[in-house]
Short mmCIF file of C-alpha atoms and ligand atoms in Angstrom, two decimals:
data_model
loop_
_atom_site.label_atom_id
_atom_site.label_comp_id
_atom_site.label_asym_id
_atom_site.label_seq_id
_atom_site.Cartn_x
_atom_site.Cartn_y
_atom_site.Cartn_z
CA MET C 17 -31.38 5.90 16.62
CA LEU C 18 -29.45 3.39 14.79
CA SER C 19 -29.87 2.44 11.44
CA ILE C 20 -28.91 -0.79 10.04
CA VAL C 21 -28.37 -0.89 6.42
CA VAL C 22 -28.02 -4.41 4.81
CA PRO C 23 -27.83 -5.37 1.21
CA CYS C 24 -29.05 -8.80 0.56
CA PHE C 25 -28.50 -10.87 -2.77
CA ASN C 26 -29.58 -14.24 -2.10
CA GLU C 27 -29.49 -14.21 1.49
CA GLU C 28 -32.64 -16.25 2.22
CA GLU C 29 -30.37 -18.80 4.48
CA SER C 30 -28.15 -16.34 6.08
CA LEU C 31 -30.85 -13.75 7.21
CA PRO C 32 -32.01 -15.56 10.33
CA TYR C 33 -28.78 -16.11 11.94
CA PHE C 34 -27.92 -12.14 10.86
CA VAL C 35 -31.21 -11.23 12.72
CA LYS C 36 -30.97 -12.89 15.78
CA GLU C 37 -26.91 -12.42 16.42
CA VAL C 38 -27.70 -8.23 15.92
CA GLU C 39 -30.51 -8.48 18.27
CA ASP C 40 -28.45 -10.34 21.08
CA VAL C 41 -25.82 -7.40 20.37
CA GLY C 42 -28.19 -4.82 20.15
CA LYS C 43 -29.61 -5.64 23.55
CA SER C 44 -26.34 -3.77 24.83
CA ILE C 45 -26.69 -0.85 23.06
CA SER C 46 -28.94 2.17 23.97
CA HIS C 47 -29.93 2.94 20.58
CA SER C 48 -33.35 2.02 19.46
CA ILE C 49 -32.56 0.03 16.07
CA GLU C 50 -34.01 0.24 12.72
CA TYR C 51 -33.07 -2.27 9.94
CA ILE C 52 -33.17 -1.34 6.35
CA PHE C 53 -32.82 -4.55 4.04
CA VAL C 54 -32.32 -4.09 0.24
CA ASN C 55 -33.15 -7.15 -1.73
CA ASP C 56 -30.97 -6.69 -4.83
CA GLY C 57 -32.99 -8.48 -6.89
CA SER C 58 -32.51 -12.01 -5.21
CA LYS C 59 -33.21 -15.44 -7.19
CA ASP C 60 -34.15 -17.07 -4.01
CA ASP C 61 -36.69 -16.68 -0.93
CA THR C 62 -35.11 -13.52 0.36
CA LEU C 63 -37.87 -11.30 -0.41
CA LYS C 64 -40.70 -13.69 1.63
CA SER C 65 -38.02 -13.58 4.58
CA LEU C 66 -38.12 -9.94 4.48
CA ARG C 67 -41.76 -9.40 4.17
CA GLU C 68 -42.18 -12.19 7.43
CA LEU C 69 -39.25 -9.96 9.42
CA HIS C 70 -41.70 -6.81 8.64
CA LYS C 71 -44.54 -8.76 9.87
CA LYS C 72 -42.61 -9.82 13.28
CA MET C 73 -41.25 -6.21 13.67
CA PRO C 74 -43.11 -3.76 11.90
CA ASP C 75 -41.41 -0.44 13.56
CA ARG C 76 -37.95 -1.80 13.15
CA VAL C 77 -37.67 -3.67 9.92
CA ARG C 78 -38.05 -1.77 6.58
CA TYR C 79 -37.06 -3.25 3.41
CA ILE C 80 -36.69 -1.89 -0.13
CA SER C 81 -37.02 -4.54 -3.04
CA PHE C 82 -35.36 -3.85 -6.52
CA SER C 83 -36.84 -4.89 -9.76
CA ARG C 84 -33.76 -6.68 -10.81
CA ASN C 85 -29.80 -7.14 -9.60
CA PHE C 86 -28.67 -3.64 -9.58
CA GLY C 87 -25.49 -4.52 -7.48
CA LYS C 88 -24.23 -4.16 -3.99
CA GLU C 89 -23.16 -0.56 -4.75
CA SER C 90 -26.98 0.81 -5.52
CA ALA C 91 -28.26 -1.47 -2.76
CA LEU C 92 -26.07 0.54 -0.16
CA TYR C 93 -27.22 3.78 -1.88
CA ALA C 94 -31.00 2.81 -1.69
CA GLY C 95 -30.26 1.63 2.12
CA LEU C 96 -28.69 4.93 3.10
CA GLN C 97 -31.42 7.14 1.42
CA ALA C 98 -34.07 5.02 3.29
CA ALA C 99 -31.71 5.16 6.74
CA ARG C 100 -33.26 7.90 9.23
CA GLY C 101 -30.94 7.14 11.99
CA ASP C 102 -28.64 9.50 13.28
CA LEU C 103 -26.13 6.84 13.35
CA ILE C 104 -25.79 4.32 10.37
CA THR C 105 -24.20 1.32 9.96
CA LEU C 106 -23.33 -0.75 6.50
CA MET C 107 -23.61 -4.47 7.23
CA ASP C 108 -23.25 -7.47 4.79
CA ALA C 109 -26.03 -10.22 5.62
CA ASP C 110 -23.59 -12.92 5.57
CA LEU C 111 -22.39 -12.16 9.36
CA GLN C 112 -18.72 -11.54 7.73
CA ASP C 113 -19.03 -8.09 9.64
CA PRO C 114 -19.06 -9.32 12.88
CA PRO C 115 -21.72 -7.39 14.97
CA GLU C 116 -20.06 -7.59 18.36
CA LEU C 117 -18.16 -4.80 17.10
CA LEU C 118 -20.89 -2.30 17.01
CA PRO C 119 -20.75 -1.13 21.16
CA GLN C 120 -17.47 -0.49 20.38
CA MET C 121 -17.80 1.52 17.39
CA ILE C 122 -20.75 3.54 18.79
CA GLU C 123 -18.48 4.18 21.97
CA ARG C 124 -15.75 5.50 19.74
CA ILE C 125 -17.97 7.52 17.49
CA GLU C 126 -19.67 9.43 20.54
CA THR C 127 -16.89 9.79 22.93
CA SER C 128 -14.39 11.41 20.39
CA ASP C 129 -14.56 13.84 17.30
CA ILE C 130 -14.73 10.86 14.50
CA ASP C 131 -17.36 10.72 11.90
CA CYS C 132 -17.00 7.18 11.03
CA VAL C 133 -15.38 3.85 12.48
CA GLY C 134 -14.61 1.73 9.67
CA THR C 135 -13.46 -1.87 9.82
CA ARG C 136 -10.58 -3.93 7.99
CA ARG C 137 -9.52 -7.23 8.14
CA GLN C 138 -6.21 -7.91 9.82
CA ASP C 139 -5.49 -10.98 7.50
CA ARG C 140 -7.00 -12.69 3.79
CA LYS C 141 -7.04 -16.02 5.72
CA GLY C 142 -9.88 -18.48 4.01
CA GLU C 143 -8.83 -16.58 0.68
CA PRO C 144 -7.28 -18.40 -2.50
CA ALA C 145 -3.41 -17.01 -2.64
CA ILE C 146 -4.08 -15.66 -6.19
CA ARG C 147 -6.84 -13.52 -5.05
CA SER C 148 -4.73 -11.75 -2.64
CA PHE C 149 -1.99 -11.34 -4.44
CA PHE C 150 -4.32 -9.53 -7.11
CA ALA C 151 -5.88 -7.46 -4.07
CA ARG C 152 -2.81 -6.45 -2.69
CA LEU C 153 -1.72 -5.18 -6.26
CA PHE C 154 -4.75 -3.38 -6.57
CA TYR C 155 -4.58 -1.52 -3.74
CA LYS C 156 -0.87 -0.59 -4.45
CA LEU C 157 -1.62 0.64 -7.89
CA VAL C 158 -4.68 2.88 -6.71
CA ASN C 159 -2.70 4.19 -3.79
CA LYS C 160 0.50 5.26 -5.81
CA PHE C 161 -1.49 6.64 -8.80
CA GLY C 162 -5.01 7.69 -7.61
CA ASP C 163 -5.81 10.86 -5.62
CA THR C 164 -8.14 8.86 -3.42
CA GLU C 165 -6.54 6.78 -0.42
CA MET C 166 -7.79 3.09 -0.54
CA ILE C 167 -7.52 1.26 2.59
CA ASP C 168 -5.92 -2.54 1.99
CA GLY C 169 -8.60 -4.85 3.79
CA ALA C 170 -11.14 -2.21 4.70
CA ARG C 171 -14.53 -3.49 4.49
CA ASP C 172 -17.83 -1.74 3.81
CA PHE C 173 -18.47 -2.46 7.41
CA ARG C 174 -18.67 1.06 8.67
CA LEU C 175 -20.52 3.21 11.42
CA MET C 176 -21.37 6.87 9.96
CA THR C 177 -22.75 10.27 11.35
CA ARG C 178 -25.57 11.83 9.71
CA PRO C 179 -23.49 14.54 8.14
CA MET C 180 -21.31 12.00 6.57
CA VAL C 181 -23.98 9.89 5.36
CA ASP C 182 -25.60 13.18 3.81
CA SER C 183 -22.52 13.90 1.53
CA ILE C 184 -22.24 10.30 0.37
CA LEU C 185 -26.08 10.50 -0.76
CA SER C 186 -24.90 13.96 -2.33
CA MET C 187 -22.78 11.91 -4.50
CA THR C 188 -25.39 11.00 -7.14
CA GLU C 189 -22.90 9.33 -9.97
CA TYR C 190 -24.05 6.32 -11.44
CA ASN C 191 -20.80 4.46 -11.57
CA ARG C 192 -20.25 3.95 -7.95
CA PHE C 193 -17.36 2.84 -6.01
CA SER C 194 -17.96 2.87 -2.42
CA LYS C 195 -14.94 2.52 -1.36
CA GLY C 196 -13.46 5.62 -3.05
CA ILE C 197 -16.76 7.31 -2.10
CA PHE C 198 -16.48 6.93 1.67
CA SER C 199 -12.50 8.20 1.28
CA TRP C 200 -13.36 10.96 -1.07
CA VAL C 201 -15.99 12.44 1.12
CA GLY C 202 -13.38 13.02 3.97
CA PHE C 203 -14.24 13.56 7.67
CA ASN C 204 -12.48 11.72 10.24
CA THR C 205 -12.18 7.84 9.83
CA GLU C 206 -10.59 5.35 12.38
CA TYR C 207 -10.27 1.81 11.85
CA ILE C 208 -10.52 -1.37 13.48
CA SER C 209 -8.92 -4.53 12.76
CA TYR C 210 -10.65 -8.03 13.29
CA GLU C 211 -9.73 -11.31 12.32
CA ASN C 212 -11.39 -12.21 8.82
CA ARG C 213 -14.79 -14.82 8.97
CA GLU C 214 -16.31 -17.02 6.50
CA ARG C 215 -19.43 -16.57 5.60
CA VAL C 216 -22.54 -18.18 7.97
CA ALA C 217 -24.43 -19.74 4.79
CA GLY C 218 -24.70 -19.39 1.27
CA ASP C 219 -21.88 -18.52 -1.22
CA SER C 220 -20.09 -15.66 -2.15
CA SER C 221 -21.06 -13.82 -4.94
CA TRP C 222 -17.86 -12.59 -6.42
CA SER C 223 -15.89 -14.37 -8.88
CA PHE C 224 -12.28 -13.68 -9.62
CA TRP C 225 -13.28 -12.17 -13.03
CA SER C 226 -16.07 -9.79 -11.28
CA LEU C 227 -13.53 -8.88 -8.75
CA PHE C 228 -10.97 -7.97 -11.74
CA LYS C 229 -13.82 -6.04 -13.43
CA TYR C 230 -14.47 -3.99 -9.76
CA SER C 231 -10.78 -3.45 -9.40
CA ILE C 232 -10.84 -1.79 -12.74
CA ASP C 233 -13.55 0.24 -12.32
CA GLY C 234 -12.13 1.47 -8.69
CA ILE C 235 -9.20 2.55 -10.54
CA VAL C 236 -10.70 4.23 -13.65
CA ASN C 237 -13.65 5.65 -11.12
CA PHE C 238 -11.24 7.74 -9.17
CA SER C 239 -8.08 8.20 -11.14
CA ASP C 240 -7.06 9.19 -14.44
CA ALA C 241 -3.67 8.39 -13.86
CA PRO C 242 -4.21 5.45 -16.63
CA LEU C 243 -4.58 8.49 -19.20
CA THR C 244 -1.71 10.12 -18.10
CA LEU C 245 0.37 6.94 -18.60
CA ALA C 246 -0.59 6.49 -21.71
CA ALA C 247 0.31 10.14 -22.79
CA LEU C 248 3.49 9.96 -21.01
CA ILE C 249 4.58 6.22 -22.99
CA GLY C 250 2.97 8.01 -26.02
CA SER C 251 5.74 10.83 -25.73
CA ILE C 252 8.70 8.90 -25.03
CA SER C 253 7.76 6.50 -27.88
CA CYS C 254 7.76 9.54 -29.93
CA ILE C 255 11.01 11.12 -28.73
CA ALA C 256 12.76 7.49 -29.32
CA ALA C 257 11.17 7.22 -33.02
CA VAL C 258 12.59 10.80 -33.93
CA ILE C 259 15.90 9.67 -32.39
CA ALA C 260 16.04 6.29 -34.53
CA LEU C 261 14.69 8.23 -37.24
CA ILE C 262 17.60 10.36 -37.53
CA PHE C 263 20.06 7.68 -36.81
CA ILE C 264 18.91 5.46 -39.74
CA VAL C 265 19.18 8.64 -42.01
CA PHE C 266 22.54 9.40 -41.03
CA ARG C 267 23.56 5.64 -41.33
CA ALA C 268 21.95 5.31 -44.78
CA LEU C 269 23.72 8.68 -45.77
CA LEU C 270 27.26 7.55 -44.76
CA PHE C 271 27.15 3.71 -45.22
CA GLY C 272 24.45 3.13 -47.92
CA ASP C 273 20.85 1.43 -47.66
CA PRO C 274 21.26 -2.48 -47.48
CA THR C 275 17.71 -3.70 -46.89
CA SER C 276 18.15 -6.21 -44.06
CA GLY C 277 16.40 -5.55 -40.72
CA TRP C 278 12.48 -6.53 -41.40
CA PRO C 279 12.50 -8.57 -38.53
CA SER C 280 13.14 -5.59 -36.35
CA LEU C 281 10.88 -3.82 -38.05
CA ALA C 282 8.36 -6.19 -37.91
CA SER C 283 8.38 -6.26 -33.97
CA ILE C 284 8.32 -2.53 -33.88
CA VAL C 285 5.18 -2.12 -35.94
CA LEU C 286 3.49 -4.81 -34.03
CA PHE C 287 4.76 -3.29 -30.49
CA VAL C 288 3.48 0.09 -31.39
CA GLY C 289 0.13 -1.20 -32.85
CA GLY C 290 -0.27 -3.06 -29.69
CA LEU C 291 0.52 0.25 -27.52
CA GLN C 292 -2.31 2.03 -29.43
CA LEU C 293 -4.97 -0.53 -29.51
CA LEU C 294 -4.12 -0.70 -25.52
CA PHE C 295 -4.72 3.01 -25.02
CA LEU C 296 -7.62 3.12 -27.40
CA GLY C 297 -9.00 0.42 -24.81
CA ILE C 298 -8.43 2.86 -21.85
CA ILE C 299 -9.64 5.72 -23.18
CA GLY C 300 -12.71 3.88 -24.25
CA LYS C 301 -13.32 3.11 -20.96
CA TYR C 302 -13.51 6.40 -19.79
CA ILE C 303 -15.66 7.10 -22.80
CA GLY C 304 -18.10 4.43 -21.64
CA LYS C 305 -18.37 5.68 -18.34
CA ILE C 306 -18.88 8.98 -19.23
CA PHE C 307 -21.52 7.40 -21.71
CA LEU C 308 -22.90 5.77 -18.85
CA GLU C 309 -22.91 8.75 -16.69
CA THR C 310 -24.89 11.27 -19.12
CA LYS C 311 -27.89 8.97 -19.81
CA LYS C 312 -28.63 9.61 -15.90
CA ARG C 313 -30.28 6.54 -15.23
CA PRO C 314 -31.63 5.85 -12.21
CA ILE C 315 -29.48 3.55 -9.69
CA TYR C 316 -31.89 1.72 -8.68
CA ILE C 317 -35.61 0.91 -9.16
CA VAL C 318 -37.55 -0.56 -6.46
CA LYS C 319 -40.22 -2.68 -7.16
CA GLU C 320 -41.62 -3.46 -3.71
CA THR C 321 -41.05 -1.58 0.13
CA GLU C 322 -42.73 -2.51 3.28
CA LYS C 323 -45.37 0.25 2.48
CA ASP C 324 -46.92 -1.76 -0.21
CA LEU C 325 -47.29 -4.84 2.32
CA GLU C 326 -49.04 -2.58 4.59
CA LYS C 327 -51.26 -1.11 2.02
CA GLU C 328 -52.49 -4.50 1.04
CA ARG C 329 -53.62 -5.55 4.61
N1 UDP F 3 -24.58 -8.41 -2.33
C1 UDP F 3 -25.66 -7.57 -3.14
N2 UDP F 3 -25.70 -7.05 -4.56
C2 UDP F 3 -24.90 -8.43 -5.25
C3 UDP F 3 -24.20 -8.70 -4.56
C4 UDP F 3 -23.87 -9.01 -3.08
O1 UDP F 3 -26.20 -6.87 -2.37
O2 UDP F 3 -24.90 -8.25 -6.48
C5 UDP F 3 -24.42 -8.46 -1.18
C6 UDP F 3 -24.82 -9.75 -0.02
O3 UDP F 3 -25.79 -10.27 0.14
C7 UDP F 3 -23.88 -9.25 0.95
C8 UDP F 3 -22.84 -8.21 0.58
O4 UDP F 3 -23.38 -7.95 -0.33
O5 UDP F 3 -24.71 -9.06 2.05
C9 UDP F 3 -21.59 -8.77 0.40
O6 UDP F 3 -21.50 -9.78 -0.67
P1 UDP F 3 -20.80 -11.40 -0.61
O7 UDP F 3 -20.54 -11.82 0.72
O8 UDP F 3 -20.99 -12.03 -1.43
O9 UDP F 3 -19.44 -10.69 -1.05
P2 UDP F 3 -17.59 -11.17 0.26
O10 UDP F 3 -18.18 -11.06 1.32
O11 UDP F 3 -17.82 -12.48 -0.51
O12 UDP F 3 -17.05 -9.67 -0.29
MG1 MG F 4 -19.61 -11.99 2.14
#
């Protein structure tokens, strides 16, 4: 069986197109298909559409509805937990992940030793230039300094075998960054490229600011390189300070002590103060993560599933 996990946040308009297109593709797949929709606290009528879908295809459509918006990462986790298939795929509801790739992905995974077929965008067409620039910068930075490789342009759209999904589920951390998790668990992954697509309806829920925060999470969750960097720069400025001190003491002894040079002093004080605040901020970021992690809060809270609907009837 193939499980299709679909996180949905305000996707009422996209859902009918999504199901129709996947059903069309499904005809050319020999596996039976189960849908697991995760309603991530949508403000529109997504939940209502999901109930309808379940009534239409009761054995094949399941859904989990959260008590509020927990974010896509939580939705993916909940969906993977609920999936029962031997093959599991993650797909966005907005059809930016082309379902017609599925047969090809299934064929690849079944005829070879691969545990996961991922997809990546060939280009970033239709995206603001500034966003592409920062996205590229992000991937350069994480791959240079982080220990976990992240592929530029890789989507969350991927087909995975049961063992890989089980290993992802065994990572129960609260601060989830899927792109890192997929790569951290290992297994053989192969990527298929495809051309970027616009979403079929609705709006992307990502603002520039939310992407920025997401990329900081990506770095902080999978690498302690910023801490190493802070320590390194701290040591360098310490050494520089000692050298400068020796220089100043000897100059004062040899040439007397004219009281000048306060502008340079002021700028040094400002610079060092700024560095200290920056590094405190970086350390604070990690402590914040530890704080959230030690609370051991659930990754999501379910308000309703298709089982509740069945009980009512
Ligand atoms: N999504 C979600 N929770 C959120 C934000 C998004 O479940 O808080 C879902 C959304 O419904 C969609 C997928 O994640 O199926 C990708 O979101 P979107 O299309 O907004 O992101 P983009 O494709 O622009 O990266
Ligand atoms: Mg999208």
